[in-house]
Every structure is written in C-alpha cells, then in structure tokens.
Amino acid sequence: MRKFDVIVVGGGPAGAVTARVAAKAGATVLLLERRSQIEEPSACAGLVSPRTLSVLGASEACVVRRLRDATFHAPGGTVLSVHATSDRALVVDRSTLERELLARARDAGVEVRLGVSATAWTGGALEMAAPDGKETAAAAVLVGADGPESRVALWCGLRSFALGLSAAQAEVESAPEGDRVDVFVGRHVAPGFFAWSIPAQTGRLRVGLAVSSGVPPAPFLDRLLESRFPDRRVVARVEGTIPVPLPADGRIAGGGALLVGDAAAQVKPLSGGGLYFGGLCARLAGRAASRAAREARDCETHLERYETACHELLGPETRFGLAARSARDALDDADWDRLFSLLNRSDLLAVVSERIDIDHLRHMVPPLVSHPRLWGTLFTAWDLVRRRLGAEGGVAGSRDECL
Ligand SMILES: Cc1cc2nc3c(=O)[nH]c(=O)nc-3n(C[C@H](O)[C@H](O)[C@H](O)COP(=O)(O)OP(=O)(O)OC[C@H]3O[C@@H](n4cnc5c(N)ncnc54)[C@H](O)[C@@H]3O)c2cc1C
C-alpha cells in the first residue's frame, strides 16, 4: 500500500490550494477528485472580490468581467443602486480557475488523480474507486475538501451535518449587458435567501438563487426567468448546496483529519460565497496538515490549532453575517420596499458605494454611523427590522453560538 503524509479528498478550489500549500511545506500529498474532467457548467456564480485570486494563488486568466455596480431590487419594484469608483468584484470562469489551481498543485509536487473517488476511511487507510478498480492508500492526515455533503466529515466524526441552502442557477443568452450585478430579494422571489443575475462571458448571464433548505429551488428559478428574462434562451442549468456556517463548537479537525472549504462550511453567511473564506482557510489547512503529518507526536495539537485559527479568522464576519441574515429573513415583501424607499438617499448610497467590500460587509457599518445626518434614516430602518425581529423571536444564530 502506498503511503502519503497527506491525502486530500476533493479537487475543488479549497482542496487544490490545501494540497499545494501542504506540498510546498514539504509533505508528500495525494489529491483525489471524482470528476474525470474539470469543465463547465458548475454550480457557482463565480463572483469574487479582487483579493480572492491572490488568496487562492491564481492568476487573472479566469477573469471574464470586472464589476463596479450593483442594483438591489425589492419585490414591489423599489431599487437601490450602488456605483463604486473602482472594481469591487470579478466574475470568473470557474473551470479555468480550477484547472489552474490543480496545475499549480501538480507543479508543487502533488500527485493529482482525476476520476478517482474516496469511498471509505478506516484506521489511516483510504479506499478509493479508480477507473481500473479498487485501490487503497495510507495517510498520516486526511483532508476533507469534498464539498458541502462531505463524506470525510462523516467518516471522521467531525462537524454534525448541517443542512444547507438549496441553490439553482441558469446560464442564459443575453444581449451584451452592462457590467452590473442585480440582486432580487423577497420571500416570493427566493424564500430564505436571494436571487442574482451576473453578467459573465460576453452575451451570457448567470441567473440564480438560493432558498431555505428543503424548498425546491427550480420552480423559483423558473419564475424568475419568466418574469425578469423572458425570451432568453437557457444554455445550461445546475443545482447545488450552500452550507450554513457551523456553530462555534462544530468540529472541523481532530482524529487525524481536517475539513476545509464547503466541507467545513467556510462560507460568507450573507452571500453564500465560499471561494474567499475557503481560500483563506485552505492556506491554514495546508500548513497544518503538513506539520501534523510530519510531527506525529503533536499531530492533534496542530489540528486543534487549525480549528482555532479558522474560528478566529472567520468568527467576526460570520457572527455579523448571521445576525444580518436573521434580520433579512424576518422582513416580508412589503417591508423590503419600505426599507429600500427609506435607504434610497444619495448621501447614504455614496458612502456605501465608496466603502463596500463584498468580503467584509461589517466594515461598512462604522463609516455609515459616522455621518450624523444619516442617523435618523438608519434608526428608522433599524426600528423596522427590530420590530420584525421581535415578532419573529429575535436574532437567531448571533453572538457566541456561532463561529
Ligand atoms: C449556485 C451557487 C453559486 C455560487 N456562487 C458563488 C460565487 O459567486 N462566489 C463564491 O465565492 N462562491 C459561490 N458559491 C460557493 C462556492 O461554489 C463554494 O463555496 C466553493 O465551490 C467551495 O469550494 P470547495 O473546494 O470547498 O468545494 P467544491 O467546489 O464543492 O469541491 C469539492 C470537490 O470534491 C469532489 N468530491 C466530493 N466527494 C468526493 C469523493 N468522495 N472523492 C473524490 N472527490 C470528491 C467534488 O467532485 C468537488 O470537485 C456558489 C455556490 C452555489 C451552489
């Protein structure tokens, strides 16, 4: 049986970065990906902050658009528009990004095997289903980068399985659109989350949404396409899961294994984006896995430190995002129009346009409250949300209960 310091299950962005970082730190690394080819369509809108590519260690070869503007649509037709003065988001071609990350892992010395599924993990040995039959390999550390429905998490008794949001996305043909993201909110549009339209390659839009777990997303997507994009040809459709961030005691490392990326629910709670948080944690994961494998006596200490470091890194934004999400979920469709009418002030939107950072939405709060002329509007908006939250039993999932 072949032996590796680290075996990474999953060749998505988090797995590829973890494997590369572990190999660069001196570990022998095997990465398994069950897909035999990395190709579109993928269940991802590909919207990331410019800093995400450097966090992942990717070039700009995957970038298909640069965006500054966003328009938010309330159900009754009220809109809020944000016009930033510099690029705030990139739209990437996901398969180009993944191929580059896997190539960079190979260059770092990782043995990358496509078309191979991990099927079981017992006593330090991983069973795999490869095109030529069953194989087994041993590892000092197993990394679960196998997405929101992680099997590694189950095999290793890590995080208790949390249900995720159900998402659906269509790629539609369109006339060349402006470089603008559209976000559609409301219980009728996407109960429990929101819908989006993102310009991608020329003549293509990614139109998608996520809804509360257990709600089928396809009928909501059909309705969105019919109402907002009639007569547009649908080129491809995909479905996927967006994990919900874990409670603070959700275990993501221990017993010779660690989880990273969607497998560890490392996503932004307000937007569901996982490439930035997953990339940050993958760098920690690669270093931790390498150390844990090579310093066998301190293996569990290194894994524990990884878990603590992730909680510290993501905790503040996660707590803010979950509290804001509870507030968002409490609003009914009429509230959204009321709220957007209130917030539709040029001075307020100018502050948002200048300061918006899609990875750290909480950083927008201090600049907003630093303008006394906005206090009246912000208080009225907060009061509307507070009343709804009171009616729904308060902010769930905030403070110390989560990461
Ligand atoms: C509709 C939708 C839109 C999204 N849009 C955005 C966005 O705009 N921006 C953003 O930042 N995030 C977005 N996300 C989230 C983002 O796609 C994920 O956070 C990201 O893909 C997580 O990367 P990962 O490597 O952790 O997991 P994944 O990308 O899920 O990769 C896991 C890999 O593991 C493989 N695998 C699973 N089990 C096994 C096994 N047993 N053996 C071998 N291989 C296995 C899978 O084939 C897969 O390739 C979106 C998600 C959805 C569903």
Short mmCIF file of C-alpha atoms and ligand atoms in Angstrom, two decimals:
data_model
loop_
_atom_site.label_atom_id
_atom_site.label_comp_id
_atom_site.label_asym_id
_atom_site.label_seq_id
_atom_site.Cartn_x
_atom_site.Cartn_y
_atom_site.Cartn_z
CA MET A 1 0.00 0.00 0.00
CA ARG A 2 1.33 3.45 -0.93
CA LYS A 3 1.79 5.93 1.92
CA PHE A 4 1.45 9.71 1.86
CA ASP A 5 1.82 12.37 4.53
CA VAL A 6 -1.47 13.93 3.43
CA ILE A 7 -4.37 12.75 1.28
CA VAL A 8 -6.79 15.46 0.13
CA VAL A 9 -10.27 14.31 -0.91
CA GLY A 10 -11.74 16.81 -3.37
CA GLY A 11 -10.09 18.82 -6.14
CA GLY A 12 -12.25 21.98 -5.92
CA PRO A 13 -10.58 25.28 -5.04
CA ALA A 14 -10.18 24.51 -1.32
CA GLY A 15 -8.68 21.07 -1.95
CA ALA A 16 -6.28 22.25 -4.66
CA VAL A 17 -4.97 25.12 -2.52
CA THR A 18 -4.65 22.96 0.61
CA ALA A 19 -2.74 20.30 -1.33
CA ARG A 20 -0.41 22.83 -2.95
CA VAL A 21 0.38 24.56 0.35
CA ALA A 22 0.98 21.22 2.12
CA ALA A 23 3.32 20.05 -0.65
CA LYS A 24 5.22 23.33 -0.61
CA ALA A 25 5.65 22.89 3.15
CA GLY A 26 7.40 19.57 2.48
CA ALA A 27 4.64 16.95 2.70
CA THR A 28 4.04 14.13 0.23
CA VAL A 29 0.48 14.74 -0.98
CA LEU A 30 -2.12 12.79 -2.95
CA LEU A 31 -5.23 14.66 -4.17
CA LEU A 32 -8.30 12.76 -5.38
CA GLU A 33 -11.06 14.28 -7.47
CA ARG A 34 -14.02 12.15 -8.50
CA ARG A 35 -14.74 14.18 -11.68
CA SER A 36 -12.67 12.90 -14.56
CA GLN A 37 -12.63 16.32 -16.26
CA ILE A 38 -12.89 19.85 -14.95
CA GLU A 39 -15.45 21.55 -17.14
CA GLU A 40 -18.48 23.85 -17.08
CA PRO A 41 -21.18 24.21 -16.06
CA SER A 42 -20.51 24.37 -12.36
CA ALA A 43 -22.81 25.33 -9.54
CA CYS A 44 -21.10 28.66 -8.92
CA ALA A 45 -21.83 32.22 -10.00
CA GLY A 46 -18.10 32.95 -9.98
CA LEU A 47 -18.42 36.35 -8.29
CA VAL A 48 -15.42 37.11 -6.08
CA SER A 49 -13.58 40.10 -4.66
CA PRO A 50 -10.35 41.02 -6.47
CA ARG A 51 -8.34 39.88 -3.42
CA THR A 52 -9.74 36.34 -3.68
CA LEU A 53 -7.47 35.42 -6.59
CA SER A 54 -4.33 36.29 -4.67
CA VAL A 55 -5.64 34.41 -1.62
CA LEU A 56 -6.14 31.33 -3.81
CA GLY A 57 -2.81 31.92 -5.56
CA ALA A 58 -4.44 32.13 -9.02
CA SER A 59 -3.69 34.42 -11.95
CA GLU A 60 -6.28 36.62 -13.67
CA ALA A 61 -6.58 34.17 -16.58
CA CYS A 62 -10.02 33.10 -15.28
CA VAL A 63 -11.47 36.64 -15.07
CA VAL A 64 -14.29 37.27 -17.56
CA ARG A 65 -15.71 40.52 -16.11
CA ARG A 66 -14.85 43.31 -13.70
CA LEU A 67 -17.78 44.85 -11.87
CA ARG A 68 -18.35 48.11 -10.00
CA ASP A 69 -22.10 48.47 -9.98
CA ALA A 70 -24.91 46.64 -8.25
CA THR A 71 -28.68 47.15 -8.22
CA PHE A 72 -30.85 45.68 -5.49
CA HIS A 73 -34.49 45.05 -6.36
CA ALA A 74 -37.29 44.95 -3.75
CA PRO A 75 -40.32 42.83 -4.65
CA GLY A 76 -42.61 45.84 -5.33
CA GLY A 77 -40.16 47.43 -7.76
CA THR A 78 -38.20 49.81 -5.49
CA VAL A 79 -34.49 49.71 -6.30
CA LEU A 80 -31.22 50.72 -4.68
CA SER A 81 -28.19 51.28 -6.90
CA VAL A 82 -24.56 51.28 -5.88
CA HIS A 83 -21.87 52.68 -8.21
CA ALA A 84 -18.37 52.10 -6.91
CA THR A 85 -15.43 54.04 -8.30
CA SER A 86 -13.16 51.01 -8.61
CA ASP A 87 -13.62 47.30 -9.35
CA ARG A 88 -15.33 45.66 -6.36
CA ALA A 89 -15.95 42.25 -7.87
CA LEU A 90 -14.60 39.96 -10.54
CA VAL A 91 -16.58 37.33 -12.41
CA VAL A 92 -14.50 34.24 -13.03
CA ASP A 93 -14.76 31.25 -15.29
CA ARG A 94 -14.84 28.57 -12.65
CA SER A 95 -13.36 25.71 -14.66
CA THR A 96 -10.42 27.84 -15.84
CA LEU A 97 -9.78 28.75 -12.20
CA GLU A 98 -9.95 25.12 -11.04
CA ARG A 99 -7.70 23.86 -13.83
CA GLU A 100 -5.09 26.46 -12.97
CA LEU A 101 -5.23 25.64 -9.25
CA LEU A 102 -4.83 21.90 -9.96
CA ALA A 103 -1.93 22.60 -12.35
CA ARG A 104 -0.24 24.68 -9.66
CA ALA A 105 -0.75 21.86 -7.15
CA ARG A 106 0.89 19.43 -9.59
CA ASP A 107 3.79 21.86 -10.09
CA ALA A 108 4.27 21.92 -6.31
CA GLY A 109 4.66 18.13 -6.33
CA VAL A 110 1.11 16.98 -5.52
CA GLU A 111 0.02 13.72 -7.15
CA VAL A 112 -3.34 14.75 -8.64
CA ARG A 113 -5.70 11.95 -9.68
CA LEU A 114 -8.88 12.81 -11.55
CA GLY A 115 -11.74 10.33 -11.91
CA VAL A 116 -10.96 8.73 -8.52
CA SER A 117 -13.50 8.72 -5.64
CA ALA A 118 -12.71 8.21 -1.99
CA THR A 119 -15.13 5.58 -0.69
CA ALA A 120 -14.12 4.79 2.91
CA TRP A 121 -11.54 5.68 5.57
CA THR A 122 -10.54 3.15 8.20
CA GLY A 123 -7.58 3.21 10.54
CA GLY A 124 -5.37 5.50 8.46
CA ALA A 125 -6.18 3.82 5.13
CA LEU A 126 -8.34 5.33 2.41
CA GLU A 127 -10.27 3.17 -0.02
CA MET A 128 -10.71 4.57 -3.48
CA ALA A 129 -12.73 3.70 -6.56
CA ALA A 130 -10.43 4.31 -9.56
CA PRO A 131 -11.22 3.64 -13.25
CA ASP A 132 -9.20 0.38 -13.05
CA GLY A 133 -10.78 -0.82 -9.81
CA LYS A 134 -10.47 -0.51 -6.07
CA GLU A 135 -7.27 0.89 -4.50
CA THR A 136 -6.07 1.71 -1.01
CA ALA A 137 -3.55 4.29 0.21
CA ALA A 138 -2.40 5.29 3.69
CA ALA A 139 -2.05 8.81 5.07
CA ALA A 140 -0.94 10.40 8.31
CA VAL A 141 -3.53 13.15 7.79
CA LEU A 142 -6.76 13.05 5.77
CA VAL A 143 -8.16 16.32 4.43
CA GLY A 144 -11.86 16.56 3.61
CA ALA A 145 -12.21 19.19 0.87
CA ASP A 146 -15.15 17.27 -0.52
CA GLY A 147 -17.80 19.96 -0.52
CA PRO A 148 -20.97 20.64 1.46
CA GLU A 149 -22.05 16.98 1.60
CA SER A 150 -18.66 15.89 2.93
CA ARG A 151 -18.24 12.14 3.41
CA VAL A 152 -14.91 12.71 5.16
CA ALA A 153 -16.79 14.64 7.88
CA LEU A 154 -19.00 11.59 8.46
CA TRP A 155 -16.17 9.03 8.35
CA CYS A 156 -14.12 11.05 10.86
CA GLY A 157 -16.93 12.07 13.22
CA LEU A 158 -16.33 15.76 12.54
CA ARG A 159 -18.98 18.51 12.23
CA SER A 160 -22.51 17.27 12.72
CA PHE A 161 -24.16 17.57 9.35
CA ALA A 162 -25.86 20.92 8.89
CA LEU A 163 -28.46 21.32 6.19
CA GLY A 164 -27.53 23.85 3.55
CA LEU A 165 -29.49 26.19 1.33
CA SER A 166 -30.68 24.76 -1.96
CA ALA A 167 -29.43 26.70 -4.97
CA ALA A 168 -30.18 26.67 -8.69
CA GLN A 169 -28.59 28.62 -11.49
CA ALA A 170 -29.17 29.02 -15.21
CA GLU A 171 -26.79 30.37 -17.79
CA VAL A 172 -28.84 32.38 -20.27
CA GLU A 173 -28.06 34.07 -23.54
CA SER A 174 -28.42 37.81 -23.39
CA ALA A 175 -27.76 40.95 -25.35
CA PRO A 176 -24.47 42.42 -24.12
CA GLU A 177 -25.41 43.66 -20.64
CA GLY A 178 -23.93 46.45 -18.58
CA ASP A 179 -21.28 45.48 -16.05
CA ARG A 180 -23.73 45.28 -13.18
CA VAL A 181 -24.88 42.69 -10.66
CA ASP A 182 -28.61 42.57 -9.99
CA VAL A 183 -29.83 41.21 -6.67
CA PHE A 184 -33.50 40.36 -6.11
CA VAL A 185 -34.86 39.99 -2.58
CA GLY A 186 -38.18 38.93 -1.12
CA ARG A 187 -39.98 35.83 0.09
CA HIS A 188 -41.77 35.45 -3.22
CA VAL A 189 -38.52 35.60 -5.14
CA ALA A 190 -36.21 33.43 -3.03
CA PRO A 191 -37.52 32.45 0.44
CA GLY A 192 -34.66 32.36 2.95
CA PHE A 193 -32.01 33.91 0.71
CA PHE A 194 -31.92 35.97 -2.54
CA ALA A 195 -31.64 35.77 -6.31
CA TRP A 196 -28.96 37.17 -8.62
CA SER A 197 -28.16 37.99 -12.20
CA ILE A 198 -24.48 38.31 -13.02
CA PRO A 199 -23.00 39.16 -16.42
CA ALA A 200 -20.44 36.52 -17.38
CA GLN A 201 -18.78 35.90 -20.75
CA THR A 202 -20.00 38.27 -23.50
CA GLY A 203 -23.62 37.52 -24.28
CA ARG A 204 -24.15 35.37 -21.19
CA LEU A 205 -25.81 35.98 -17.83
CA ARG A 206 -25.74 33.73 -14.77
CA VAL A 207 -29.18 33.89 -13.22
CA GLY A 208 -29.62 32.01 -9.98
CA LEU A 209 -31.00 31.89 -6.49
CA ALA A 210 -30.84 30.00 -3.22
CA VAL A 211 -33.75 29.13 -0.95
CA SER A 212 -34.16 27.64 2.54
CA SER A 213 -33.19 24.02 2.88
CA GLY A 214 -35.96 21.61 1.97
CA VAL A 215 -37.56 24.06 -0.50
CA PRO A 216 -37.05 23.01 -4.15
CA PRO A 217 -35.28 25.92 -5.90
CA ALA A 218 -36.21 25.05 -9.51
CA PRO A 219 -39.77 26.50 -9.53
CA PHE A 220 -38.47 29.78 -8.09
CA LEU A 221 -35.78 29.93 -10.78
CA ASP A 222 -38.39 29.23 -13.48
CA ARG A 223 -40.49 32.09 -12.16
CA LEU A 224 -37.52 34.47 -12.00
CA LEU A 225 -36.52 33.61 -15.57
CA GLU A 226 -40.08 34.08 -16.83
CA SER A 227 -40.63 37.38 -15.04
CA ARG A 228 -37.26 39.06 -15.50
CA PHE A 229 -35.67 37.36 -18.50
CA PRO A 230 -38.47 36.31 -20.85
CA ASP A 231 -37.41 35.12 -24.30
CA ARG A 232 -33.85 34.46 -23.17
CA ARG A 233 -32.52 31.05 -24.20
CA VAL A 234 -31.31 28.92 -21.27
CA VAL A 235 -27.97 27.36 -22.20
CA ALA A 236 -27.36 25.31 -19.04
CA ARG A 237 -28.86 24.71 -15.61
CA VAL A 238 -27.21 23.48 -12.43
CA GLU A 239 -28.21 22.89 -8.84
CA GLY A 240 -26.08 22.89 -5.71
CA THR A 241 -25.95 23.37 -1.97
CA ILE A 242 -24.67 26.33 0.00
CA PRO A 243 -23.70 25.27 3.53
CA VAL A 244 -24.79 27.21 6.59
CA PRO A 245 -21.85 28.29 8.82
CA LEU A 246 -21.30 25.99 11.77
CA PRO A 247 -21.87 26.69 15.42
CA ALA A 248 -18.71 27.57 17.39
CA ASP A 249 -18.47 24.03 18.72
CA GLY A 250 -18.75 22.49 15.24
CA ARG A 251 -15.62 20.33 14.97
CA ILE A 252 -13.62 20.67 11.77
CA ALA A 253 -10.40 18.94 12.83
CA GLY A 254 -9.27 16.06 15.01
CA GLY A 255 -8.58 12.33 14.94
CA GLY A 256 -6.01 12.68 12.17
CA ALA A 257 -8.32 14.60 9.81
CA LEU A 258 -9.38 18.13 8.99
CA LEU A 259 -12.10 19.72 6.87
CA VAL A 260 -11.73 22.76 4.66
CA GLY A 261 -13.87 24.88 2.31
CA ASP A 262 -17.53 23.99 1.95
CA ALA A 263 -16.88 20.73 3.82
CA ALA A 264 -16.18 22.92 6.87
CA ALA A 265 -19.00 25.35 5.92
CA GLN A 266 -16.45 28.16 5.46
CA VAL A 267 -18.80 30.47 3.56
CA LYS A 268 -19.95 34.07 3.92
CA PRO A 269 -23.36 33.80 5.61
CA LEU A 270 -24.97 36.76 3.84
CA SER A 271 -23.95 35.92 0.28
CA GLY A 272 -23.09 32.21 0.43
CA GLY A 273 -19.77 32.92 -1.33
CA GLY A 274 -17.19 30.34 -0.31
CA LEU A 275 -14.17 31.00 -2.51
CA TYR A 276 -12.65 33.72 -0.33
CA PHE A 277 -13.20 32.14 3.12
CA GLY A 278 -12.35 28.70 1.71
CA GLY A 279 -9.13 30.07 0.20
CA LEU A 280 -8.05 31.72 3.43
CA CYS A 281 -8.66 28.54 5.43
CA ALA A 282 -7.06 26.31 2.77
CA ARG A 283 -3.78 28.09 3.32
CA LEU A 284 -4.05 27.39 7.05
CA ALA A 285 -5.15 23.83 6.34
CA GLY A 286 -2.20 23.06 4.05
CA ARG A 287 0.33 24.23 6.60
CA ALA A 288 -1.45 22.47 9.49
CA ALA A 289 -1.78 19.18 7.59
CA SER A 290 1.88 19.20 6.63
CA ARG A 291 3.02 19.88 10.20
CA ALA A 292 0.56 17.41 11.70
CA ALA A 293 1.79 14.67 9.34
CA ARG A 294 5.48 15.26 9.92
CA GLU A 295 5.31 15.80 13.69
CA ALA A 296 3.27 12.74 14.57
CA ARG A 297 3.50 13.30 18.34
CA ASP A 298 1.95 16.76 18.02
CA CYS A 299 -0.48 15.82 15.26
CA GLU A 300 -3.62 16.55 17.28
CA THR A 301 -2.19 19.84 18.59
CA HIS A 302 -1.60 21.09 15.04
CA LEU A 303 -5.10 20.05 14.01
CA GLU A 304 -6.62 21.78 17.04
CA ARG A 305 -4.66 24.94 16.23
CA TYR A 306 -6.05 24.87 12.70
CA GLU A 307 -9.58 24.72 14.04
CA THR A 308 -8.98 27.60 16.46
CA ALA A 309 -7.27 29.70 13.78
CA CYS A 310 -10.24 29.26 11.39
CA HIS A 311 -12.71 30.22 14.11
CA GLU A 312 -10.68 33.32 14.94
CA LEU A 313 -10.23 34.28 11.31
CA LEU A 314 -13.84 33.89 10.20
CA GLY A 315 -15.66 34.46 13.50
CA PRO A 316 -16.31 38.23 13.43
CA GLU A 317 -17.60 38.35 9.85
CA THR A 318 -19.59 35.14 10.38
CA ARG A 319 -21.31 36.45 13.51
CA PHE A 320 -22.12 39.73 11.78
CA GLY A 321 -23.36 37.94 8.67
CA LEU A 322 -25.58 35.54 10.59
CA ALA A 323 -27.16 38.33 12.61
CA ALA A 324 -27.74 40.36 9.44
CA ARG A 325 -29.17 37.29 7.78
CA SER A 326 -31.67 36.77 10.61
CA ALA A 327 -32.74 40.37 10.13
CA ARG A 328 -33.03 39.87 6.38
CA ASP A 329 -35.10 36.72 6.83
CA ALA A 330 -37.52 38.49 9.17
CA LEU A 331 -38.60 41.03 6.52
CA ASP A 332 -41.70 40.42 4.48
CA ASP A 333 -42.07 41.58 0.89
CA ALA A 334 -43.75 44.91 1.79
CA ASP A 335 -41.01 45.62 4.36
CA TRP A 336 -38.36 45.39 1.63
CA ASP A 337 -39.98 48.14 -0.43
CA ARG A 338 -40.39 50.29 2.69
CA LEU A 339 -36.76 49.73 3.65
CA PHE A 340 -35.42 50.45 0.15
CA SER A 341 -37.50 53.68 -0.06
CA LEU A 342 -36.01 54.79 3.25
CA LEU A 343 -32.42 53.98 2.27
CA ASN A 344 -32.67 55.47 -1.21
CA ARG A 345 -30.72 58.63 -0.31
CA SER A 346 -27.85 59.76 -2.48
CA ASP A 347 -25.61 60.64 0.51
CA LEU A 348 -26.15 57.21 2.09
CA LEU A 349 -25.61 55.35 -1.18
CA ALA A 350 -22.47 57.42 -1.79
CA VAL A 351 -20.98 56.10 1.48
CA VAL A 352 -21.95 52.52 0.57
CA SER A 353 -20.53 52.92 -2.95
CA GLU A 354 -17.26 54.20 -1.58
CA ARG A 355 -16.83 51.65 1.21
CA ILE A 356 -18.48 48.44 0.05
CA ASP A 357 -16.28 45.36 0.44
CA ILE A 358 -18.05 42.13 -0.51
CA ASP A 359 -15.81 40.05 1.78
CA HIS A 360 -16.22 42.22 4.88
CA LEU A 361 -19.69 43.75 4.89
CA ARG A 362 -19.40 44.62 8.56
CA HIS A 363 -16.69 47.14 7.72
CA MET A 364 -19.41 49.29 6.15
CA VAL A 365 -21.14 49.92 9.47
CA PRO A 366 -18.64 52.38 11.08
CA PRO A 367 -18.47 54.72 8.04
CA LEU A 368 -22.27 54.79 7.85
CA VAL A 369 -22.84 55.59 11.51
CA SER A 370 -20.07 58.20 11.48
CA HIS A 371 -22.37 60.56 9.49
CA PRO A 372 -24.81 62.23 11.93
CA ARG A 373 -27.06 63.31 9.04
CA LEU A 374 -27.74 59.61 8.32
CA TRP A 375 -28.66 58.70 11.89
CA GLY A 376 -32.39 59.44 11.52
CA THR A 377 -32.69 57.23 8.44
CA LEU A 378 -30.55 54.46 9.92
CA PHE A 379 -32.56 54.50 13.15
CA THR A 380 -35.89 54.28 11.29
CA ALA A 381 -34.54 51.41 9.18
CA TRP A 382 -33.21 49.61 12.24
CA ASP A 383 -36.54 50.13 14.04
CA LEU A 384 -38.39 48.49 11.14
CA VAL A 385 -36.06 45.49 11.26
CA ARG A 386 -36.11 45.36 15.08
CA ARG A 387 -39.91 45.19 15.16
CA ARG A 388 -39.91 42.34 12.68
CA LEU A 389 -37.21 40.50 14.61
CA GLY A 390 -39.20 40.99 17.82
CA ALA A 391 -42.20 39.45 16.09
CA GLU A 392 -40.08 36.51 14.93
CA GLY A 393 -38.36 35.88 18.28
CA GLY A 394 -35.07 37.79 17.94
CA VAL A 395 -31.76 37.44 16.18
CA ALA A 396 -31.02 33.76 15.80
CA GLY A 397 -27.54 32.40 15.48
CA SER A 398 -25.75 35.56 16.56
CA ARG A 399 -23.05 36.15 19.15
CA ASP A 400 -21.26 33.24 20.72
CA GLU A 401 -23.49 30.50 19.37
CA CYS A 402 -21.67 30.64 16.06
CA LEU A 403 -18.04 30.54 14.95
C1 LIG B 1 -25.35 28.13 -7.20
C2 LIG B 1 -24.10 28.52 -6.44
C3 LIG B 1 -23.49 29.73 -6.73
C4 LIG B 1 -22.33 30.10 -6.03
N1 LIG B 1 -21.73 31.28 -6.35
C5 LIG B 1 -20.61 31.67 -5.70
C6 LIG B 1 -19.94 32.89 -6.01
O1 LIG B 1 -20.40 33.65 -6.88
N2 LIG B 1 -18.82 33.21 -5.32
C7 LIG B 1 -18.29 32.40 -4.37
O2 LIG B 1 -17.28 32.75 -3.75
N3 LIG B 1 -18.89 31.22 -4.05
C8 LIG B 1 -20.02 30.84 -4.70
N4 LIG B 1 -20.62 29.65 -4.39
C9 LIG B 1 -20.00 28.80 -3.38
C10 LIG B 1 -18.77 28.12 -3.96
O3 LIG B 1 -19.10 27.47 -5.17
C11 LIG B 1 -18.21 27.11 -2.95
O4 LIG B 1 -18.02 27.77 -1.72
C12 LIG B 1 -16.89 26.51 -3.43
O5 LIG B 1 -17.07 25.75 -4.58
C13 LIG B 1 -16.32 25.62 -2.33
O6 LIG B 1 -15.13 25.03 -2.80
P1 LIG B 1 -14.66 23.64 -2.18
O7 LIG B 1 -13.38 23.32 -2.86
O8 LIG B 1 -14.73 23.70 -0.71
O9 LIG B 1 -15.81 22.62 -2.59
P2 LIG B 1 -16.30 22.15 -4.02
O10 LIG B 1 -16.09 23.20 -5.03
O11 LIG B 1 -17.69 21.62 -3.80
O12 LIG B 1 -15.34 20.96 -4.36
C14 LIG B 1 -15.46 19.70 -3.74
C15 LIG B 1 -14.90 18.69 -4.71
O13 LIG B 1 -14.82 17.43 -4.06
C16 LIG B 1 -15.14 16.44 -5.01
N5 LIG B 1 -15.55 15.26 -4.24
C17 LIG B 1 -16.62 15.14 -3.44
N6 LIG B 1 -16.66 13.92 -2.87
C18 LIG B 1 -15.57 13.25 -3.32
C19 LIG B 1 -15.06 11.93 -3.11
N7 LIG B 1 -15.67 11.07 -2.29
N8 LIG B 1 -13.92 11.58 -3.75
C20 LIG B 1 -13.27 12.44 -4.59
N9 LIG B 1 -13.74 13.69 -4.84
C21 LIG B 1 -14.87 14.10 -4.21
C22 LIG B 1 -16.24 17.06 -5.85
O14 LIG B 1 -16.34 16.45 -7.12
C23 LIG B 1 -15.77 18.52 -5.93
O15 LIG B 1 -14.99 18.77 -7.08
C24 LIG B 1 -21.79 29.25 -5.04
C25 LIG B 1 -22.41 28.03 -4.75
C26 LIG B 1 -23.56 27.67 -5.44
C27 LIG B 1 -24.23 26.35 -5.10
#
